[in-house]
């Protein structure tokens, strides 16, 4: 049997570790939130599941401008735009895009640092005619705006 | 294989407008090829936009972002000549990067 004596931890070591762990714990939640991918929300297969993984139920807010086409000829490329009027809804830190009928409703989630406009343009796949949601987090609360997009050719084609 | 990104950054008033076009299949993992074999998922999971060394936007993406993704963002405080850089990582360990100067 090998003898492995546990070395008593020195006072100096102990202090060092306490400092390191303390500093890590003191990092604001926002910093952690931006680094960690919201896996549960991305893995969700139903809209309410995905919304629940993002946080509390969002309430509709007029300050969110959400632009999607009324009719998308090609569901594989649906241009969308989210812009938030900072006077109407300040302190937005996160914008998520959800597509109700997609296999995984959460399409993308953006973290918005201070000094960046709450403005995002991108293109998403929409499997079939359904409602698209822009969910915005401000001061820890969720707000949303929704739009229906009709799809004449599904996003999963191939 | 590192993908290249086409970027344009333009100052308009106080705002710098960034438009980036990435080259990526954004495969969902739910499609099958002609032989009926499932095509493995291959999509960008993380995108970051930098102004100099400052992060102006960070996004987590799922497979529902369209192939050859487009991203448009706007931020304050850019000056003509400043560097804007966009990077991505995908679920298979691939990365892509591109940069431009604000005009």
mmCIF file of C-alpha atoms in Angstrom:
data_model
loop_
_atom_site.group_PDB
_atom_site.id
_atom_site.type_symbol
_atom_site.label_atom_id
_atom_site.label_comp_id
_atom_site.label_asym_id
_atom_site.label_seq_id
_atom_site.Cartn_x
_atom_site.Cartn_y
_atom_site.Cartn_z
ATOM 1 C CA UNK A 1 0.000 0.000 0.000
ATOM 2 C CA UNK A 2 1.375 3.359 -0.899
ATOM 3 C CA UNK A 3 1.335 5.919 1.777
ATOM 4 C CA UNK A 4 -0.171 9.154 0.697
ATOM 5 C CA UNK A 5 -0.239 11.512 3.564
ATOM 6 C CA UNK A 6 -2.484 14.452 3.030
ATOM 7 C CA UNK A 7 -0.357 17.506 3.398
ATOM 8 C CA UNK A 8 -2.017 19.970 5.681
ATOM 9 C CA UNK A 9 -3.013 23.005 3.650
ATOM 10 C CA UNK A 10 -0.910 25.989 4.536
ATOM 11 C CA UNK A 11 -2.427 29.164 5.828
ATOM 12 C CA UNK A 12 -1.091 31.047 2.812
ATOM 13 C CA UNK A 13 -2.588 28.578 0.326
ATOM 14 C CA UNK A 14 -5.891 28.711 2.133
ATOM 15 C CA UNK A 15 -5.980 32.481 1.920
ATOM 16 C CA UNK A 16 -5.129 32.411 -1.782
ATOM 17 C CA UNK A 17 -7.945 30.014 -2.553
ATOM 18 C CA UNK A 18 -10.445 31.935 -0.511
ATOM 19 C CA UNK A 19 -9.575 35.049 -2.482
ATOM 20 C CA UNK A 20 -9.869 33.330 -5.855
ATOM 21 C CA UNK A 21 -13.209 31.722 -5.070
ATOM 22 C CA UNK A 22 -14.512 34.927 -3.545
ATOM 23 C CA UNK A 23 -13.606 36.894 -6.646
ATOM 24 C CA UNK A 24 -15.314 34.350 -8.906
ATOM 25 C CA UNK A 25 -18.486 34.434 -6.834
ATOM 26 C CA UNK A 26 -18.509 38.217 -6.875
ATOM 27 C CA UNK A 27 -18.654 38.386 -10.712
ATOM 28 C CA UNK A 28 -22.006 39.885 -11.560
ATOM 29 C CA UNK A 29 -24.601 37.476 -12.860
ATOM 30 C CA UNK A 30 -24.659 39.345 -16.147
ATOM 31 C CA UNK A 31 -21.076 38.391 -16.943
ATOM 32 C CA UNK A 32 -21.814 34.724 -16.378
ATOM 33 C CA UNK A 33 -25.017 34.941 -18.363
ATOM 34 C CA UNK A 34 -23.235 36.258 -21.438
ATOM 35 C CA UNK A 35 -20.676 33.463 -21.460
ATOM 36 C CA UNK A 36 -22.902 30.492 -20.867
ATOM 37 C CA UNK A 37 -24.936 29.206 -23.769
ATOM 38 C CA UNK A 38 -28.592 28.752 -22.749
ATOM 39 C CA UNK A 39 -28.582 25.049 -23.625
ATOM 40 C CA UNK A 40 -31.918 24.243 -22.025
ATOM 41 C CA UNK A 41 -33.638 26.950 -24.052
ATOM 42 C CA UNK A 42 -31.979 25.824 -27.301
ATOM 43 C CA UNK A 43 -32.846 22.194 -26.629
ATOM 44 C CA UNK A 44 -36.513 22.905 -25.935
ATOM 45 C CA UNK A 45 -38.857 21.407 -28.515
ATOM 46 C CA UNK A 46 -41.976 23.434 -27.722
ATOM 47 C CA UNK A 47 -42.475 27.188 -27.575
ATOM 48 C CA UNK A 48 -43.654 27.367 -23.956
ATOM 49 C CA UNK A 49 -40.769 25.147 -22.900
ATOM 50 C CA UNK A 50 -38.268 27.437 -24.622
ATOM 51 C CA UNK A 51 -39.869 30.535 -23.119
ATOM 52 C CA UNK A 52 -39.841 28.978 -19.649
ATOM 53 C CA UNK A 53 -36.120 28.233 -20.053
ATOM 54 C CA UNK A 54 -35.465 31.880 -20.872
ATOM 55 C CA UNK A 55 -37.198 33.149 -17.748
ATOM 56 C CA UNK A 56 -40.569 34.397 -16.587
ATOM 57 C CA UNK A 57 -43.466 34.641 -18.995
ATOM 58 C CA UNK A 58 -42.885 37.696 -21.205
ATOM 59 C CA UNK A 59 -45.474 40.458 -21.473
ATOM 60 C CA UNK A 60 -46.137 42.207 -24.776
ATOM 61 C CA UNK A 61 -44.382 45.563 -25.183
ATOM 62 C CA UNK A 62 -44.997 48.205 -27.853
ATOM 63 C CA UNK A 63 -41.428 49.534 -27.594
ATOM 64 C CA UNK A 64 -40.153 46.486 -29.449
ATOM 65 C CA UNK A 65 -40.167 46.832 -33.212
ATOM 66 C CA UNK A 66 -40.215 43.383 -34.763
ATOM 67 C CA UNK A 67 -40.209 43.192 -38.536
ATOM 68 C CA UNK A 68 -40.777 39.952 -40.421
ATOM 69 C CA UNK A 69 -42.279 39.392 -43.859
ATOM 70 C CA UNK A 70 -46.039 38.744 -43.948
ATOM 71 C CA UNK A 71 -45.413 36.077 -46.524
ATOM 72 C CA UNK A 72 -42.104 34.287 -46.976
ATOM 73 C CA UNK A 73 -41.736 32.487 -50.276
ATOM 74 C CA UNK A 74 -38.745 30.582 -48.983
ATOM 75 C CA UNK A 75 -38.925 29.461 -45.354
ATOM 76 C CA UNK A 76 -35.211 28.698 -45.384
ATOM 77 C CA UNK A 77 -34.335 32.386 -45.550
ATOM 78 C CA UNK A 78 -36.701 34.662 -43.677
ATOM 79 C CA UNK A 79 -35.254 38.107 -42.977
ATOM 80 C CA UNK A 80 -36.086 39.522 -39.573
ATOM 81 C CA UNK A 81 -35.281 42.705 -37.692
ATOM 82 C CA UNK A 82 -35.595 43.580 -34.023
ATOM 83 C CA UNK A 83 -35.151 47.142 -32.821
ATOM 84 C CA UNK A 84 -36.015 48.485 -29.395
ATOM 85 C CA UNK A 85 -36.741 52.137 -28.688
ATOM 86 C CA UNK A 86 -34.540 52.761 -25.646
ATOM 87 C CA UNK A 87 -36.808 55.607 -24.511
ATOM 88 C CA UNK A 88 -39.779 53.253 -24.336
ATOM 89 C CA UNK A 89 -37.877 50.234 -23.005
ATOM 90 C CA UNK A 90 -34.447 50.982 -21.483
ATOM 91 C CA UNK A 91 -31.722 48.649 -20.161
ATOM 92 C CA UNK A 92 -32.200 45.834 -22.646
ATOM 93 C CA UNK A 93 -29.437 43.250 -22.220
ATOM 94 C CA UNK A 94 -30.696 40.348 -24.295
ATOM 95 C CA UNK A 95 -32.716 39.682 -27.427
ATOM 96 C CA UNK A 96 -33.959 36.217 -28.384
ATOM 97 C CA UNK A 97 -35.709 35.098 -31.550
ATOM 98 C CA UNK A 98 -38.175 32.235 -31.406
ATOM 99 C CA UNK A 99 -40.070 30.481 -34.183
ATOM 100 C CA UNK A 100 -43.141 28.755 -32.812
ATOM 101 C CA UNK A 101 -43.386 25.691 -35.063
ATOM 102 C CA UNK A 102 -39.681 24.950 -35.576
ATOM 103 C CA UNK A 103 -38.356 21.675 -34.125
ATOM 104 C CA UNK A 104 -36.383 23.839 -31.664
ATOM 105 C CA UNK A 105 -38.232 27.146 -31.350
ATOM 106 C CA UNK A 106 -35.268 29.184 -30.077
ATOM 107 C CA UNK A 107 -33.308 30.295 -33.147
ATOM 108 C CA UNK A 108 -30.868 32.809 -31.693
ATOM 109 C CA UNK A 109 -30.131 34.724 -28.538
ATOM 110 C CA UNK A 110 -28.040 37.901 -28.469
ATOM 111 C CA UNK A 111 -26.349 39.624 -25.544
ATOM 112 C CA UNK A 112 -26.263 43.371 -25.867
ATOM 113 C CA UNK A 113 -23.552 45.262 -24.003
ATOM 114 C CA UNK A 114 -23.950 48.889 -23.001
ATOM 115 C CA UNK A 115 -23.363 51.271 -25.922
ATOM 116 C CA UNK A 116 -24.721 48.838 -28.494
ATOM 117 C CA UNK A 117 -28.019 49.721 -30.080
ATOM 118 C CA UNK A 118 -30.751 47.197 -29.503
ATOM 119 C CA UNK A 119 -30.894 46.460 -33.188
ATOM 120 C CA UNK A 120 -30.458 43.101 -34.857
ATOM 121 C CA UNK A 121 -30.939 42.014 -38.415
ATOM 122 C CA UNK A 122 -30.556 38.407 -39.428
ATOM 123 C CA UNK A 123 -32.222 35.603 -41.386
ATOM 124 C CA UNK A 124 -33.832 32.531 -39.908
ATOM 125 C CA UNK A 125 -35.451 29.306 -41.055
ATOM 126 C CA UNK A 126 -39.187 28.990 -40.544
ATOM 127 C CA UNK A 127 -40.466 25.437 -40.956
ATOM 128 C CA UNK A 128 -44.087 26.380 -41.634
ATOM 129 C CA UNK A 129 -46.547 29.223 -41.280
ATOM 130 C CA UNK A 130 -46.501 30.284 -37.645
ATOM 131 C CA UNK A 131 -45.854 33.042 -35.171
ATOM 132 C CA UNK A 132 -42.361 34.453 -34.643
ATOM 133 C CA UNK A 133 -41.428 35.998 -31.309
ATOM 134 C CA UNK A 134 -38.844 38.586 -30.351
ATOM 135 C CA UNK A 135 -38.243 38.271 -26.621
ATOM 136 C CA UNK A 136 -36.286 41.014 -24.911
ATOM 137 C CA UNK A 137 -34.807 41.053 -21.427
ATOM 138 C CA UNK A 138 -34.625 44.402 -19.622
ATOM 139 C CA UNK A 139 -33.824 44.769 -15.917
ATOM 140 C CA UNK A 140 -34.322 41.027 -15.502
ATOM 141 C CA UNK A 141 -37.843 41.122 -16.928
ATOM 142 C CA UNK A 142 -38.984 39.633 -20.220
ATOM 143 C CA UNK A 143 -40.975 41.482 -22.857
ATOM 144 C CA UNK A 144 -42.012 40.376 -26.315
ATOM 145 C CA UNK A 145 -43.483 41.222 -29.649
ATOM 146 C CA UNK A 146 -44.882 38.638 -32.045
ATOM 147 C CA UNK A 147 -45.591 38.478 -35.767
ATOM 148 C CA UNK A 148 -47.149 35.860 -37.966
ATOM 149 C CA UNK A 149 -45.282 34.852 -41.086
ATOM 150 C CA UNK A 150 -46.897 32.741 -43.770
ATOM 151 C CA UNK A 151 -44.520 30.309 -45.406
ATOM 152 C CA UNK A 152 -45.237 28.993 -48.871
ATOM 153 C CA UNK A 153 -42.165 26.726 -48.972
ATOM 154 C CA UNK A 154 -40.908 25.167 -45.729
ATOM 155 C CA UNK A 155 -37.528 25.866 -44.163
ATOM 156 C CA UNK A 156 -36.551 22.214 -43.947
ATOM 157 C CA UNK A 157 -36.650 21.594 -47.675
ATOM 158 C CA UNK A 158 -33.930 19.690 -49.389
ATOM 159 C CA UNK B 1 -11.401 25.082 -42.268
ATOM 160 C CA UNK B 2 -11.741 28.623 -41.180
ATOM 161 C CA UNK B 3 -14.514 30.416 -42.960
ATOM 162 C CA UNK B 4 -14.116 33.931 -44.162
ATOM 163 C CA UNK B 5 -16.594 36.643 -43.327
ATOM 164 C CA UNK B 6 -17.556 39.552 -45.512
ATOM 165 C CA UNK B 7 -18.007 42.638 -43.365
ATOM 166 C CA UNK B 8 -18.981 46.200 -43.948
ATOM 167 C CA UNK B 9 -18.937 48.845 -41.220
ATOM 168 C CA UNK B 10 -20.227 52.299 -41.930
ATOM 169 C CA UNK B 11 -20.591 55.290 -39.651
ATOM 170 C CA UNK B 12 -23.958 57.017 -39.892
ATOM 171 C CA UNK B 13 -24.292 59.939 -37.495
ATOM 172 C CA UNK B 14 -23.407 58.671 -34.002
ATOM 173 C CA UNK B 15 -24.024 55.073 -34.946
ATOM 174 C CA UNK B 16 -21.790 52.539 -36.654
ATOM 175 C CA UNK B 17 -23.697 50.053 -38.739
ATOM 176 C CA UNK B 18 -22.095 46.619 -39.169
ATOM 177 C CA UNK B 19 -23.219 44.084 -41.740
ATOM 178 C CA UNK B 20 -21.602 40.674 -41.826
ATOM 179 C CA UNK B 21 -22.138 37.781 -44.195
ATOM 180 C CA UNK B 22 -20.709 34.439 -43.154
ATOM 181 C CA UNK B 23 -20.231 31.356 -45.282
ATOM 182 C CA UNK B 24 -21.627 28.331 -43.469
ATOM 183 C CA UNK B 25 -23.994 25.456 -44.330
ATOM 184 C CA UNK B 26 -25.970 25.812 -41.052
ATOM 185 C CA UNK B 27 -27.022 22.160 -41.300
ATOM 186 C CA UNK B 28 -29.772 21.307 -38.792
ATOM 187 C CA UNK B 29 -29.014 17.612 -38.430
ATOM 188 C CA UNK B 30 -32.620 16.811 -39.356
ATOM 189 C CA UNK B 31 -32.138 16.515 -43.108
ATOM 190 C CA UNK B 32 -31.228 13.395 -45.042
ATOM 191 C CA UNK B 33 -29.040 13.133 -48.108
ATOM 192 C CA UNK B 34 -30.044 11.365 -51.330
ATOM 193 C CA UNK B 35 -29.008 7.983 -49.913
ATOM 194 C CA UNK B 36 -31.291 8.517 -46.935
ATOM 195 C CA UNK B 37 -28.411 9.039 -44.529
ATOM 196 C CA UNK B 38 -28.865 11.734 -41.937
ATOM 197 C CA UNK B 39 -26.691 14.773 -42.599
ATOM 198 C CA UNK B 40 -24.939 15.590 -39.332
ATOM 199 C CA UNK B 41 -25.749 18.889 -37.643
ATOM 200 C CA UNK B 42 -23.222 21.564 -38.512
ATOM 201 C CA UNK B 43 -24.060 25.090 -37.470
ATOM 202 C CA UNK B 44 -22.558 28.210 -35.947
ATOM 203 C CA UNK B 45 -23.158 28.317 -32.205
ATOM 204 C CA UNK B 46 -21.356 31.503 -31.169
ATOM 205 C CA UNK B 47 -20.880 34.831 -32.934
ATOM 206 C CA UNK B 48 -19.043 37.839 -31.559
ATOM 207 C CA UNK B 49 -18.699 41.335 -33.010
ATOM 208 C CA UNK B 50 -15.767 43.427 -31.776
ATOM 209 C CA UNK B 51 -15.027 47.118 -32.102
ATOM 210 C CA UNK B 52 -11.286 47.257 -31.413
ATOM 211 C CA UNK B 53 -10.983 44.899 -28.436
ATOM 212 C CA UNK B 54 -14.420 45.689 -27.105
ATOM 213 C CA UNK B 55 -17.325 43.281 -27.594
ATOM 214 C CA UNK B 56 -20.287 45.064 -29.127
ATOM 215 C CA UNK B 57 -22.469 42.016 -29.664
ATOM 216 C CA UNK B 58 -22.368 38.400 -28.660
ATOM 217 C CA UNK B 59 -24.818 35.868 -29.961
ATOM 218 C CA UNK B 60 -25.667 32.245 -29.292
ATOM 219 C CA UNK B 61 -27.161 30.622 -32.376
ATOM 220 C CA UNK B 62 -29.145 27.493 -33.050
ATOM 221 C CA UNK B 63 -29.500 25.582 -36.295
ATOM 222 C CA UNK B 64 -32.514 27.702 -37.261
ATOM 223 C CA UNK B 65 -30.367 30.593 -38.422
ATOM 224 C CA UNK B 66 -30.322 30.474 -42.233
ATOM 225 C CA UNK B 67 -27.442 29.049 -44.247
ATOM 226 C CA UNK B 68 -24.735 31.600 -45.058
ATOM 227 C CA UNK B 69 -25.890 33.714 -42.127
ATOM 228 C CA UNK B 70 -26.321 37.438 -42.268
ATOM 229 C CA UNK B 71 -25.983 39.613 -39.176
ATOM 230 C CA UNK B 72 -26.589 43.331 -38.892
ATOM 231 C CA UNK B 73 -25.863 45.244 -35.684
ATOM 232 C CA UNK B 74 -25.413 48.884 -34.672
ATOM 233 C CA UNK B 75 -23.273 50.415 -31.963
ATOM 234 C CA UNK B 76 -22.262 53.830 -30.671
ATOM 235 C CA UNK B 77 -18.804 55.331 -30.507
ATOM 236 C CA UNK B 78 -17.068 54.010 -33.622
ATOM 237 C CA UNK B 79 -14.811 56.292 -35.657
ATOM 238 C CA UNK B 80 -13.803 55.935 -39.310
ATOM 239 C CA UNK B 81 -10.601 53.869 -39.440
ATOM 240 C CA UNK B 82 -11.422 51.807 -36.331
ATOM 241 C CA UNK B 83 -11.294 48.047 -36.685
ATOM 242 C CA UNK B 84 -14.443 45.948 -36.572
ATOM 243 C CA UNK B 85 -13.989 42.206 -36.293
ATOM 244 C CA UNK B 86 -16.485 39.346 -36.382
ATOM 245 C CA UNK B 87 -15.710 35.805 -35.247
ATOM 246 C CA UNK B 88 -17.728 32.612 -35.135
ATOM 247 C CA UNK B 89 -17.436 29.105 -33.751
ATOM 248 C CA UNK B 90 -19.482 26.114 -34.836
ATOM 249 C CA UNK B 91 -20.599 22.882 -33.174
ATOM 250 C CA UNK B 92 -17.863 20.889 -34.942
ATOM 251 C CA UNK B 93 -15.034 23.055 -33.637
ATOM 252 C CA UNK B 94 -14.752 25.151 -36.785
ATOM 253 C CA UNK B 95 -14.069 28.865 -36.581
ATOM 254 C CA UNK B 96 -14.344 31.849 -38.850
ATOM 255 C CA UNK B 97 -13.135 35.395 -38.727
ATOM 256 C CA UNK B 98 -13.218 38.592 -40.702
ATOM 257 C CA UNK B 99 -12.396 42.215 -40.156
ATOM 258 C CA UNK B 100 -12.773 45.586 -41.733
ATOM 259 C CA UNK B 101 -12.323 49.250 -40.897
ATOM 260 C CA UNK B 102 -15.159 51.646 -40.305
ATOM 261 C CA UNK B 103 -15.740 54.066 -43.141
#
